[in-house]
């Protein structure tokens, strides 16, 4: 006895009897439950010599795009140059570390960890799935790369996650894809109750995704709420193609079972068919509509696979949905409906029609908005043309009116009177700049002798003509510093002098010269003026005399 008690008893494997003890379905728990995937065994001491290419520390892009269907088992070409230009191969950091900023870890499965990242290249957010374990064999690597092929194949469809690129470095696979809001599993835990209308919509999304796979003779084998992601547009997207197999070509022994909670019963007998996906989808719908904690094994697990569904939980769902779930979870794979059969369900047909109408409406709205924008710009153009046309007509009309009025007024006594009353103005052309000292001809004193000389140093520039020297000077020269004169006097004198000297009949005539001569502010050479044939300045003696006479008469008046 003593020897028996002294010896430690060998530990025997303990069966999981939790479900049997409870023997009752329970509500879904919030904490993440243990993974019950039947994973392939790990080969820790695998011969890795054949993995030389992927063991390289340099990142290599992986892509199956452009590959023909007949070559789908071949591995893709490794292209080190296909990765972004900002990647510096000489640095110690990996491509992932160099080109992305890791923001948070958003998920983890049995094969990979998923990070929310920001690309350093374009500043956008992405999700990057990094394989958890290092490549332990070439076979394992090929299995992982198969997921890249599938992601690439289905990327672009509204109900699959958008895929951007994949690369491998240091024995790991990285996949860059669209960042989704959350998984359906998290959504359910957060919301607890999901309205039935939403459940029908989710079912339709997943059936459309599944149709795409089944039409290509592919089976997903891992359909579960955790692998359905909700996109920014609220649509559900099927993700995680790690276990996808080709019904025709795949070696059945290669197939790996998915999560046991969603697994179809025939999988245990090694029967992999499209119907297995339908069963998993049925379980996911049951979980979604009843907020049920799915059993991983045990009698409850068996019950669900023998056609006995928890009535207590199902009393709140519509008979339509219940019937559909029962059909999908039928124990016999052959009696389960196909994707096409399910999609022909009247409720789903109705939903599809509504979506089509909605899409059409959105398209119409966009077309109307676009055409409205085009019409508006055309209208603006037309308005512009009309405006230009009207203004052109109006201005032509007004111009004609103004000209005829002017013609009429020109000869009238009123116009004559107005012209006489207008203050005399003069505009003359600038001919020379300030004279240089020493040049006798140009000295201001020489230019402005005797009576024509103005004493206006503090006042604005007057106009002074000196016919003696044939020079006109506008610069005030203060000869008499003893007294100031009023500006009025100055103007009078200056114009008197000018008219007097030049024989100009009316200063307005001068101003309206076609040469647009401005206010004189310096010297004018009258000879030049004469030579340049300015029509308003007549410098011959006789006209000056005449001008003088007329001006005096006018001034006196
Ligand atoms: N593109 C994405 N956007 C947001 N979250 C994501 C994205 N891809 C994956 N996830 C999150 O990461 C989790 C794990 O991702 P995924 O299922 O691809 O990994 P896995 O290792 O293949 O998982 P499994 O154990 O199901 O095989 C998902 O359940 C989801 O919550
Ligand atoms: Mg997953």
Coordinates of C-alpha atoms and ligand atoms in Angstrom, one line a residue:
X1 CA 0.0 0.0 0.0
X2 CA 2.8 2.3 0.9
X3 CA 4.6 1.5 -2.3
X4 CA 1.3 2.1 -4.2
X5 CA 0.7 5.4 -2.6
X6 CA 4.3 6.5 -3.0
X7 CA 4.2 5.9 -6.8
X8 CA 2.7 8.8 -8.8
X9 CA -0.3 7.6 -10.8
X10 CA 0.2 8.0 -14.6
X11 CA -1.9 11.0 -15.9
X12 CA -4.7 9.8 -18.2
X13 CA -6.3 12.0 -20.9
X14 CA -9.4 13.6 -19.4
X15 CA -12.4 13.7 -21.8
X16 CA -14.1 17.1 -22.2
X17 CA -17.3 16.6 -20.2
X18 CA -18.3 20.2 -19.7
X19 CA -21.0 20.1 -22.2
X20 CA -22.2 16.7 -21.0
X21 CA -22.5 18.0 -17.4
X22 CA -24.5 21.0 -18.5
X23 CA -26.3 19.2 -21.3
X24 CA -28.0 22.5 -22.1
X25 CA -27.3 25.1 -24.7
X26 CA -26.2 28.4 -23.3
X27 CA -26.0 32.0 -24.5
X28 CA -22.9 33.1 -26.2
X29 CA -20.1 34.4 -23.9
X30 CA -18.3 37.6 -24.4
X31 CA -14.8 36.3 -23.9
X32 CA -13.0 34.7 -26.8
X33 CA -13.2 30.9 -26.5
X34 CA -10.4 28.5 -27.1
X35 CA -9.7 27.6 -30.7
X36 CA -11.0 24.1 -31.6
X37 CA -9.4 23.9 -35.0
X38 CA -8.0 20.5 -35.7
X39 CA -4.5 21.8 -36.7
X40 CA -2.0 19.7 -38.6
X41 CA 0.9 18.6 -36.4
X42 CA 3.9 20.8 -36.0
X43 CA 7.2 19.6 -37.4
X44 CA 9.7 21.3 -35.2
X45 CA 12.8 19.8 -36.7
X46 CA 11.9 19.9 -40.3
X47 CA 14.7 19.9 -43.0
X48 CA 14.6 23.6 -44.1
X49 CA 17.4 23.5 -46.6
X50 CA 14.9 23.7 -49.5
X51 CA 13.5 26.9 -48.1
X52 CA 16.5 28.9 -49.0
X53 CA 14.6 31.4 -51.1
X54 CA 12.1 32.3 -48.4
X55 CA 14.6 32.2 -45.6
X56 CA 16.3 35.1 -47.3
X57 CA 16.3 38.3 -45.2
X58 CA 15.2 40.2 -48.3
X59 CA 11.5 40.7 -48.9
X60 CA 10.1 38.9 -52.0
X61 CA 6.7 39.8 -53.5
X62 CA 4.3 36.9 -54.0
X63 CA 1.7 36.9 -56.7
X64 CA -0.2 34.4 -58.7
X65 CA -1.8 37.0 -61.0
X66 CA -1.5 36.3 -64.6
X67 CA -1.0 32.6 -64.0
X68 CA -3.0 30.3 -66.2
X69 CA -5.6 28.0 -64.5
X70 CA -3.8 24.9 -65.6
X71 CA -0.8 25.9 -63.6
X72 CA -2.5 26.5 -60.3
X73 CA -0.3 24.2 -58.3
X74 CA 2.9 26.0 -59.4
X75 CA 4.5 28.5 -57.0
X76 CA 4.7 32.1 -58.1
X77 CA 7.8 33.8 -59.2
X78 CA 9.6 35.7 -56.4
X79 CA 10.0 39.2 -57.4
X80 CA 12.2 41.3 -55.1
X81 CA 11.7 44.4 -57.3
X82 CA 7.9 44.4 -57.1
X83 CA 7.9 45.9 -53.7
X84 CA 7.7 49.6 -53.0
X85 CA 10.6 51.9 -54.0
X86 CA 10.9 53.2 -50.4
X87 CA 12.2 49.8 -49.3
X88 CA 15.9 49.8 -48.5
X89 CA 17.2 46.2 -48.7
X90 CA 20.4 47.1 -47.0
X91 CA 18.7 48.0 -43.8
X92 CA 18.2 45.6 -40.9
X93 CA 14.5 46.4 -40.6
X94 CA 12.0 44.2 -42.5
X95 CA 9.9 45.5 -45.4
X96 CA 6.9 45.5 -43.0
X97 CA 8.8 47.6 -40.5
X98 CA 10.1 50.0 -43.1
X99 CA 7.0 50.6 -45.1
X100 CA 4.2 50.5 -42.5
X101 CA 3.5 51.9 -39.1
X102 CA 1.9 49.3 -36.9
X103 CA -1.1 50.9 -35.0
X104 CA -2.8 48.0 -33.3
X105 CA -3.3 44.2 -33.3
X106 CA -6.9 43.7 -34.5
X107 CA -7.2 39.9 -34.6
X108 CA -5.6 36.6 -34.3
X109 CA -6.4 33.2 -35.6
X110 CA -4.7 29.9 -35.6
X111 CA -2.5 30.8 -38.5
X112 CA -1.9 34.5 -38.3
X113 CA -1.9 37.8 -36.4
X114 CA -3.7 40.7 -38.0
X115 CA -2.5 44.3 -37.5
X116 CA -4.0 47.6 -38.3
X117 CA -1.3 49.6 -40.1
X118 CA -0.8 52.9 -41.8
X119 CA 1.2 52.7 -45.0
X120 CA 4.2 55.1 -45.0
X121 CA 3.9 55.3 -48.8
X122 CA 0.3 56.5 -49.3
X123 CA -0.8 57.3 -45.7
X124 CA -3.8 54.9 -45.9
X125 CA -4.9 52.3 -43.4
X126 CA -4.6 48.6 -44.2
X127 CA -4.9 45.3 -42.4
X128 CA -1.8 43.1 -42.6
X129 CA -2.0 39.5 -41.7
X130 CA 1.4 38.1 -40.7
X131 CA 1.8 34.3 -40.3
X132 CA 2.2 33.3 -36.7
X133 CA 4.7 30.5 -37.2
X134 CA 7.8 30.3 -39.3
X135 CA 7.7 28.1 -42.4
X136 CA 8.5 24.7 -41.1
X137 CA 8.4 22.8 -44.4
X138 CA 8.0 23.5 -48.1
X139 CA 4.6 21.9 -47.8
X140 CA 3.5 24.2 -45.0
X141 CA 4.8 27.2 -47.1
X142 CA 2.7 26.0 -50.1
X143 CA -0.4 25.8 -48.0
X144 CA 0.1 29.4 -46.8
X145 CA 0.8 30.6 -50.3
X146 CA -2.4 29.0 -51.4
X147 CA -4.3 31.6 -49.4
X148 CA -2.6 34.4 -51.4
X149 CA -3.8 32.8 -54.6
X150 CA -7.4 32.7 -53.3
X151 CA -7.3 36.2 -51.9
X152 CA -6.0 37.4 -55.3
X153 CA -8.7 35.4 -57.1
X154 CA -11.6 36.8 -55.3
X155 CA -10.4 40.3 -54.6
X156 CA -12.6 42.9 -56.2
X157 CA -15.9 41.1 -55.5
X158 CA -18.1 43.1 -53.1
X159 CA -18.5 40.2 -50.7
X160 CA -14.8 39.4 -50.4
X161 CA -12.1 41.3 -48.7
X162 CA -10.0 43.4 -51.0
X163 CA -6.5 42.1 -51.4
X164 CA -3.5 44.3 -52.3
X165 CA -0.3 42.3 -52.1
X166 CA 1.7 39.6 -50.4
X167 CA 5.4 39.1 -49.6
X168 CA 7.5 36.8 -47.6
X169 CA 10.5 37.6 -45.5
X170 CA 12.4 35.8 -42.8
X171 CA 10.3 32.7 -43.2
X172 CA 7.0 34.5 -42.8
X173 CA 4.2 35.4 -45.1
X174 CA 2.6 38.9 -45.0
X175 CA -0.6 39.8 -46.7
X176 CA -1.8 43.4 -47.1
X177 CA -5.5 43.8 -47.4
X178 CA -8.4 46.2 -47.0
X179 CA -9.0 47.2 -43.4
X180 CA -12.5 46.1 -42.3
X181 CA -14.5 47.5 -39.4
X182 CA -14.8 44.3 -37.4
X183 CA -15.7 40.7 -37.6
X184 CA -19.3 39.5 -37.5
X185 CA -18.4 37.6 -34.3
X186 CA -17.4 40.8 -32.5
X187 CA -20.4 42.6 -34.0
X188 CA -22.7 39.9 -32.5
X189 CA -21.0 40.1 -29.1
X190 CA -21.4 43.9 -29.1
X191 CA -25.0 44.0 -30.3
X192 CA -26.3 40.7 -28.7
X193 CA -29.5 41.0 -30.6
X194 CA -29.5 41.4 -34.4
X195 CA -32.7 42.2 -36.2
X196 CA -33.9 39.5 -38.5
X197 CA -33.9 41.8 -41.5
X198 CA -30.2 42.3 -41.0
X199 CA -29.7 38.5 -40.6
X200 CA -31.4 38.0 -44.0
X201 CA -29.1 40.6 -45.5
X202 CA -26.0 38.9 -44.0
X203 CA -27.2 35.6 -45.3
X204 CA -27.6 37.0 -48.8
X205 CA -24.1 38.5 -48.7
X206 CA -22.6 35.2 -47.6
X207 CA -24.5 33.2 -50.1
X208 CA -23.3 35.5 -52.9
X209 CA -19.7 35.1 -51.8
X210 CA -20.2 31.3 -51.5
X211 CA -21.8 31.1 -54.9
X212 CA -18.6 32.7 -56.3
X213 CA -16.5 30.0 -54.7
X214 CA -18.8 27.0 -55.4
X215 CA -19.2 28.0 -59.0
X216 CA -15.4 27.5 -59.3
X217 CA -15.7 24.2 -57.6
X218 CA -13.9 25.5 -54.5
X219 CA -14.9 24.9 -50.9
X220 CA -14.1 27.3 -48.1
X221 CA -14.2 24.8 -45.2
X222 CA -13.9 27.5 -42.6
X223 CA -17.1 29.5 -42.7
X224 CA -17.7 31.1 -39.3
X225 CA -18.6 34.4 -37.8
X226 CA -15.0 35.2 -37.1
X227 CA -14.1 34.9 -40.8
X228 CA -16.8 37.2 -41.9
X229 CA -15.8 40.9 -41.9
X230 CA -17.9 44.0 -42.1
X231 CA -16.7 46.5 -44.6
X232 CA -17.1 50.3 -44.6
X233 CA -20.2 50.0 -46.7
X234 CA -21.8 47.7 -44.1
X235 CA -21.6 44.7 -46.5
X236 CA -20.4 41.4 -45.2
X237 CA -17.2 40.0 -46.7
X238 CA -15.9 36.5 -46.5
X239 CA -12.3 36.3 -45.5
X240 CA -9.7 33.7 -44.5
X241 CA -9.0 31.5 -47.4
X242 CA -6.4 29.4 -45.5
X243 CA -8.4 26.2 -45.9
X244 CA -9.9 26.6 -49.3
X245 CA -9.7 23.5 -51.4
X246 CA -10.5 22.6 -55.0
X247 CA -13.2 19.9 -55.1
X248 CA -11.9 18.4 -58.4
X249 CA -8.1 18.6 -58.0
X250 CA -7.4 18.7 -54.3
X251 CA -6.0 15.7 -52.7
X252 CA -8.7 15.0 -50.1
X253 CA -5.9 14.1 -47.6
X254 CA -4.7 17.6 -47.8
X255 CA -7.9 19.1 -46.6
X256 CA -7.9 20.4 -43.1
X257 CA -11.0 20.7 -41.0
X258 CA -12.1 24.1 -39.9
X259 CA -13.4 25.2 -36.5
X260 CA -15.2 22.2 -34.8
X261 CA -18.1 24.4 -33.7
X262 CA -19.1 24.9 -37.3
X263 CA -17.9 21.6 -38.8
X264 CA -20.3 19.5 -40.8
X265 CA -20.7 15.9 -39.4
X266 CA -19.5 14.2 -42.6
X267 CA -16.1 15.9 -42.4
X268 CA -15.3 13.4 -39.6
X269 CA -15.6 10.7 -42.2
X270 CA -13.3 12.6 -44.6
X271 CA -16.1 13.7 -46.9
X272 CA -15.4 17.2 -48.1
X273 CA -18.1 18.7 -50.3
X274 CA -19.8 22.1 -51.0
X275 CA -22.6 20.9 -48.7
X276 CA -20.1 21.2 -45.8
X277 CA -20.0 24.9 -46.4
X278 CA -23.8 25.1 -46.4
X279 CA -23.9 23.3 -43.0
X280 CA -21.3 25.8 -41.5
X281 CA -23.3 28.7 -42.9
X282 CA -26.5 27.2 -41.2
X283 CA -24.7 27.0 -37.9
X284 CA -23.4 30.6 -38.3
X285 CA -27.0 31.8 -38.9
X286 CA -28.3 29.9 -35.9
X287 CA -25.6 31.5 -33.7
X288 CA -26.4 34.9 -35.2
X289 CA -30.2 34.7 -34.7
X290 CA -30.2 33.0 -31.3
X291 CA -27.0 34.4 -29.7
X292 CA -26.1 30.8 -28.9
X293 CA -22.9 29.6 -27.4
X294 CA -21.9 26.9 -29.9
X295 CA -20.7 23.6 -28.5
X296 CA -17.2 22.5 -29.5
X297 CA -17.9 18.8 -28.9
X298 CA -19.9 16.5 -26.7
X299 CA -23.6 15.5 -26.8
X300 CA -24.8 19.0 -27.6
X301 CA -22.5 19.1 -30.6
X302 CA -23.9 15.7 -31.6
X303 CA -27.5 16.9 -31.1
X304 CA -27.0 19.8 -33.4
X305 CA -25.7 17.5 -36.1
X306 CA -28.5 15.1 -35.8
X307 CA -31.2 17.6 -36.6
X308 CA -32.2 18.6 -33.0
X309 CA -32.1 22.3 -32.7
X310 CA -32.6 24.3 -29.4
X311 CA -36.3 25.2 -29.5
X312 CA -36.0 27.5 -26.5
X313 CA -33.6 29.7 -28.4
X314 CA -35.4 29.5 -31.7
X315 CA -38.8 30.7 -30.6
X316 CA -38.0 34.3 -31.4
X317 CA -37.0 33.8 -35.0
X318 CA -39.5 33.7 -37.9
X319 CA -40.6 30.2 -39.2
X320 CA -39.2 31.2 -42.6
X321 CA -35.7 31.6 -41.2
X322 CA -36.1 28.5 -38.9
X323 CA -37.0 26.3 -41.8
X324 CA -34.1 27.5 -43.8
X325 CA -31.6 27.0 -41.0
X326 CA -33.0 23.5 -40.4
X327 CA -32.5 22.6 -44.1
X328 CA -29.0 24.0 -44.1
X329 CA -28.1 22.0 -41.0
X330 CA -29.6 18.8 -42.3
X331 CA -27.5 15.7 -41.1
X332 CA -27.5 14.4 -44.7
X333 CA -25.3 16.4 -46.9
X334 CA -27.3 15.4 -50.0
X335 CA -30.5 16.8 -48.6
X336 CA -29.0 20.2 -47.9
X337 CA -30.0 22.9 -50.3
X338 CA -27.3 24.2 -52.7
X339 CA -26.3 27.9 -52.9
X340 CA -28.4 28.4 -56.0
X341 CA -31.4 26.8 -54.3
X342 CA -31.0 29.0 -51.3
X343 CA -30.6 32.1 -53.4
X344 CA -34.0 31.3 -55.1
X345 CA -35.7 31.6 -51.7
X346 CA -38.5 34.2 -52.1
X347 CA -37.3 36.3 -49.2
X348 CA -33.8 36.4 -50.6
X349 CA -35.1 37.1 -54.2
X350 CA -37.1 40.0 -52.8
X351 CA -34.0 41.3 -51.0
X352 CA -32.0 41.0 -54.1
X353 CA -34.6 42.9 -56.1
X354 CA -34.7 45.6 -53.5
X355 CA -30.9 45.9 -53.6
X356 CA -31.0 46.0 -57.4
X357 CA -33.6 48.7 -57.3
X358 CA -31.5 50.6 -54.7
X359 CA -28.4 50.2 -56.8
X360 CA -30.4 51.5 -59.8
X361 CA -31.7 54.4 -57.8
X362 CA -28.2 55.3 -56.7
X363 CA -26.9 55.0 -60.2
X364 CA -29.8 57.2 -61.4
X365 CA -29.1 59.7 -58.7
X366 CA -25.5 59.8 -59.7
X367 CA -26.4 60.2 -63.4
X368 CA -28.9 62.9 -62.6
X369 CA -26.4 64.7 -60.4
X370 CA -23.7 64.4 -63.2
X371 CA -26.1 65.6 -66.0
X372 CA -27.4 68.4 -63.8
X373 CA -23.8 69.5 -63.3
X374 CA -23.2 69.4 -67.1
X375 CA -26.5 71.2 -67.8
X376 CA -25.7 73.9 -65.3
X377 CA -22.3 74.5 -66.8
X378 CA -23.8 74.7 -70.2
X379 CA -26.5 77.0 -68.9
X380 CA -23.8 79.2 -67.4
X381 CA -22.1 79.3 -70.7
X382 CA -25.3 80.2 -72.5
X383 CA -26.0 82.9 -69.9
X384 CA -22.6 84.2 -70.4
X385 CA -23.0 84.3 -74.2
X386 CA -26.4 86.0 -73.9
X387 CA -25.0 88.5 -71.4
X388 CA -22.1 89.3 -73.7
X389 CA -24.5 89.6 -76.7
X390 CA -26.9 91.9 -74.8
X391 CA -24.0 94.1 -73.4
X392 CA -22.5 94.4 -76.9
X393 CA -25.9 95.5 -78.4
X394 CA -26.5 97.9 -75.5
X395 CA -23.0 99.4 -75.7
X396 CA -23.4 99.8 -79.5
X397 CA -26.7 101.4 -79.1
X398 CA -25.5 103.8 -76.3
X399 CA -22.4 104.6 -78.3
X400 CA -24.6 105.5 -81.3
X401 CA -26.8 107.6 -79.1
X402 CA -23.9 109.4 -77.5
X403 CA -22.4 110.2 -80.9
X404 CA -25.6 111.5 -82.3
X405 CA -26.2 113.7 -79.2
X406 CA -22.7 115.0 -79.4
X407 CA -23.2 115.8 -83.0
X408 CA -26.4 117.6 -82.1
X409 CA -24.8 119.5 -79.2
X410 CA -21.7 120.4 -81.0
X411 CA -23.3 123.0 -83.1
X412 CA -25.7 124.3 -80.4
X413 CA -25.2 127.5 -78.6
X414 CA -25.4 125.7 -75.3
X415 CA -22.4 123.5 -76.3
X416 CA -20.6 126.6 -77.4
X417 CA -21.3 128.2 -74.1
X418 CA -20.2 125.2 -72.1
X419 CA -17.0 125.0 -74.1
X420 CA -16.2 128.6 -73.4
X421 CA -16.9 128.2 -69.7
X422 CA -14.6 125.2 -69.2
X423 CA -11.4 125.9 -67.4
X424 CA -8.5 126.0 -69.8
X425 CA -6.3 122.9 -69.7
X426 CA -3.2 122.0 -71.4
X427 CA -1.3 118.8 -72.0
X428 CA 2.1 118.8 -73.5
X429 CA 4.6 116.2 -74.5
X430 CA 7.8 115.8 -72.5
X431 CA 10.8 116.4 -74.6
X432 CA 13.7 116.8 -72.3
X433 CA 14.7 116.3 -68.7
X434 CA 16.2 118.7 -66.2
X435 CA 19.0 120.7 -67.9
X436 CA 22.6 120.1 -67.0
X437 CA 24.3 122.9 -65.2
X438 CA 26.7 124.7 -67.5
X439 CA 24.6 124.3 -70.5
X440 CA 23.7 128.0 -71.1
X441 CA 20.9 127.3 -73.5
X442 CA 19.2 125.1 -71.0
X443 CA 19.7 127.1 -67.9
X444 CA 16.3 128.0 -66.3
X445 CA 17.3 131.6 -65.8
X446 CA 18.0 131.8 -69.5
X447 CA 14.7 130.2 -70.3
X448 CA 12.6 132.5 -68.1
X449 CA 13.8 136.0 -68.4
X450 CA 11.9 139.2 -67.6
X451 CA 8.1 139.3 -67.4
X452 CA 7.5 135.6 -68.0
X453 CA 9.5 134.5 -65.1
X454 CA 7.4 133.0 -62.3
X455 CA 8.0 133.1 -58.6
X456 CA 6.5 129.9 -57.5
X457 CA 8.9 127.8 -55.7
X458 CA 6.4 126.7 -53.0
X459 CA 3.6 125.9 -55.4
X460 CA 2.7 123.3 -57.8
X461 CA 4.3 123.1 -61.1
X462 CA 3.2 125.9 -63.4
X463 CA 3.5 126.1 -67.1
X464 CA 5.8 128.6 -68.5
X465 CA 6.6 129.2 -72.1
X466 CA 9.5 131.3 -73.2
X467 CA 9.5 131.9 -76.9
X468 CA 12.7 133.8 -76.7
X469 CA 14.7 130.8 -76.1
X470 CA 12.3 128.5 -77.8
X471 CA 12.2 126.5 -74.6
X472 CA 9.3 125.8 -72.4
X473 CA 10.0 125.2 -68.8
X474 CA 7.6 123.9 -66.2
X475 CA 10.0 123.8 -63.2
X476 CA 9.2 126.7 -60.8
X477 CA 12.1 129.0 -60.4
X478 CA 12.0 131.3 -57.5
X479 CA 13.5 134.6 -58.7
X480 CA 11.7 136.6 -56.2
X481 CA 12.0 135.3 -52.7
X482 CA 10.4 138.3 -51.1
X483 CA 6.8 137.6 -51.7
X484 CA 4.4 134.7 -52.5
X485 CA 1.7 134.8 -55.0
X486 CA -1.6 133.1 -54.9
X487 CA -2.1 130.0 -56.9
X488 CA -5.1 131.5 -58.7
X489 CA -2.9 134.4 -59.9
X490 CA -0.3 132.0 -60.9
X491 CA -2.6 129.9 -63.0
X492 CA -4.1 132.9 -64.6
X493 CA -0.7 134.3 -65.4
X494 CA 0.7 131.1 -66.6
X495 CA -2.1 130.3 -68.9
X496 CA -2.3 133.8 -70.1
X497 CA 1.4 133.6 -70.8
X498 CA 1.1 130.4 -72.6
X499 CA -1.8 131.4 -74.7
X500 CA -0.3 134.7 -75.2
X501 CA 3.0 133.3 -76.4
X502 CA 1.8 130.3 -78.3
X503 CA -1.2 131.8 -79.9
X504 CA -3.3 128.9 -78.8
X505 CA -6.9 129.6 -79.2
X506 CA -8.3 127.1 -76.7
X507 CA -6.5 124.8 -74.3
X508 CA -9.1 122.2 -74.6
X509 CA -8.0 121.7 -78.2
X510 CA -4.6 120.9 -76.9
X511 CA -5.8 118.4 -74.3
X512 CA -7.8 116.5 -76.8
X513 CA -4.7 115.9 -78.8
X514 CA -4.5 112.4 -80.2
X515 CA -1.0 112.0 -78.7
X516 CA -2.4 112.0 -75.2
X517 CA 0.1 114.4 -73.9
X518 CA 0.3 114.7 -70.2
X519 CA 1.0 117.6 -67.8
X520 CA 4.3 119.2 -68.5
X521 CA 6.8 119.0 -65.8
X522 CA 10.0 119.8 -67.4
X523 CA 11.5 121.4 -70.5
X524 CA 9.9 121.5 -73.9
X525 CA 11.9 122.3 -76.9
X526 CA 9.5 124.3 -79.1
X527 CA 11.6 123.6 -82.1
X528 CA 11.2 119.9 -81.5
X529 CA 7.6 120.5 -80.9
X530 CA 7.3 122.2 -84.2
X531 CA 9.2 119.6 -86.0
X532 CA 7.2 116.8 -84.5
X533 CA 4.3 118.6 -86.0
X534 CA 2.1 118.7 -83.0
X535 CA -1.1 120.0 -84.5
X536 CA -2.1 122.0 -81.4
X537 CA 1.0 124.2 -81.0
X538 CA 1.6 126.6 -83.8
X539 CA 4.8 128.5 -83.2
X540 CA 5.0 130.9 -86.1
X541 CA 4.9 134.5 -85.2
X542 CA 1.8 135.4 -87.0
X543 CA -0.3 132.7 -85.3
X544 CA 1.1 133.7 -81.9
X545 CA 0.1 137.3 -82.5
X546 CA -3.4 136.1 -83.5
X547 CA -3.6 133.9 -80.5
X548 CA -2.5 136.6 -78.2
X549 CA -5.2 138.9 -79.5
X550 CA -8.0 136.3 -79.1
X551 CA -6.9 135.4 -75.7
X552 CA -6.8 138.9 -74.4
X553 CA -10.3 139.4 -75.7
X554 CA -11.5 136.3 -74.0
X555 CA -9.8 137.0 -70.8
X556 CA -11.3 140.4 -70.7
X557 CA -14.7 139.0 -71.3
Ligands
LIG1 N1 -8.9 42.7 -43.4 C1 -9.2 42.7 -42.1 N2 -9.7 43.8 -41.5 C2 -10.0 43.7 -40.2 N3 -9.9 42.7 -39.4 C3 -9.4 41.6 -39.9 C4 -9.0 41.5 -41.3 N4 -8.5 40.3 -41.5 C5 -8.6 39.6 -40.4 N5 -9.1 40.3 -39.4 C6 -9.3 39.9 -38.0 O1 -8.3 39.0 -37.6 C7 -8.9 37.8 -37.3 C8 -8.0 36.7 -37.7 O2 -7.8 36.7 -39.1 P1 -7.9 35.4 -40.0 O3 -9.2 34.7 -39.8 O4 -7.6 35.7 -41.4 O5 -6.7 34.6 -39.4 P2 -6.5 33.0 -39.3 O6 -5.3 32.8 -38.5 O7 -6.5 32.5 -40.7 O8 -7.8 32.6 -38.5 P3 -8.4 31.1 -38.4 O9 -8.1 30.6 -37.1 O10 -9.9 31.4 -38.6 O11 -7.9 30.3 -39.6 C9 -10.2 37.8 -37.9 O12 -11.1 37.0 -37.2 C10 -10.6 39.2 -37.8 O13 -11.2 39.5 -36.6
LIG2 MG1 -9.9 33.2 -39.4

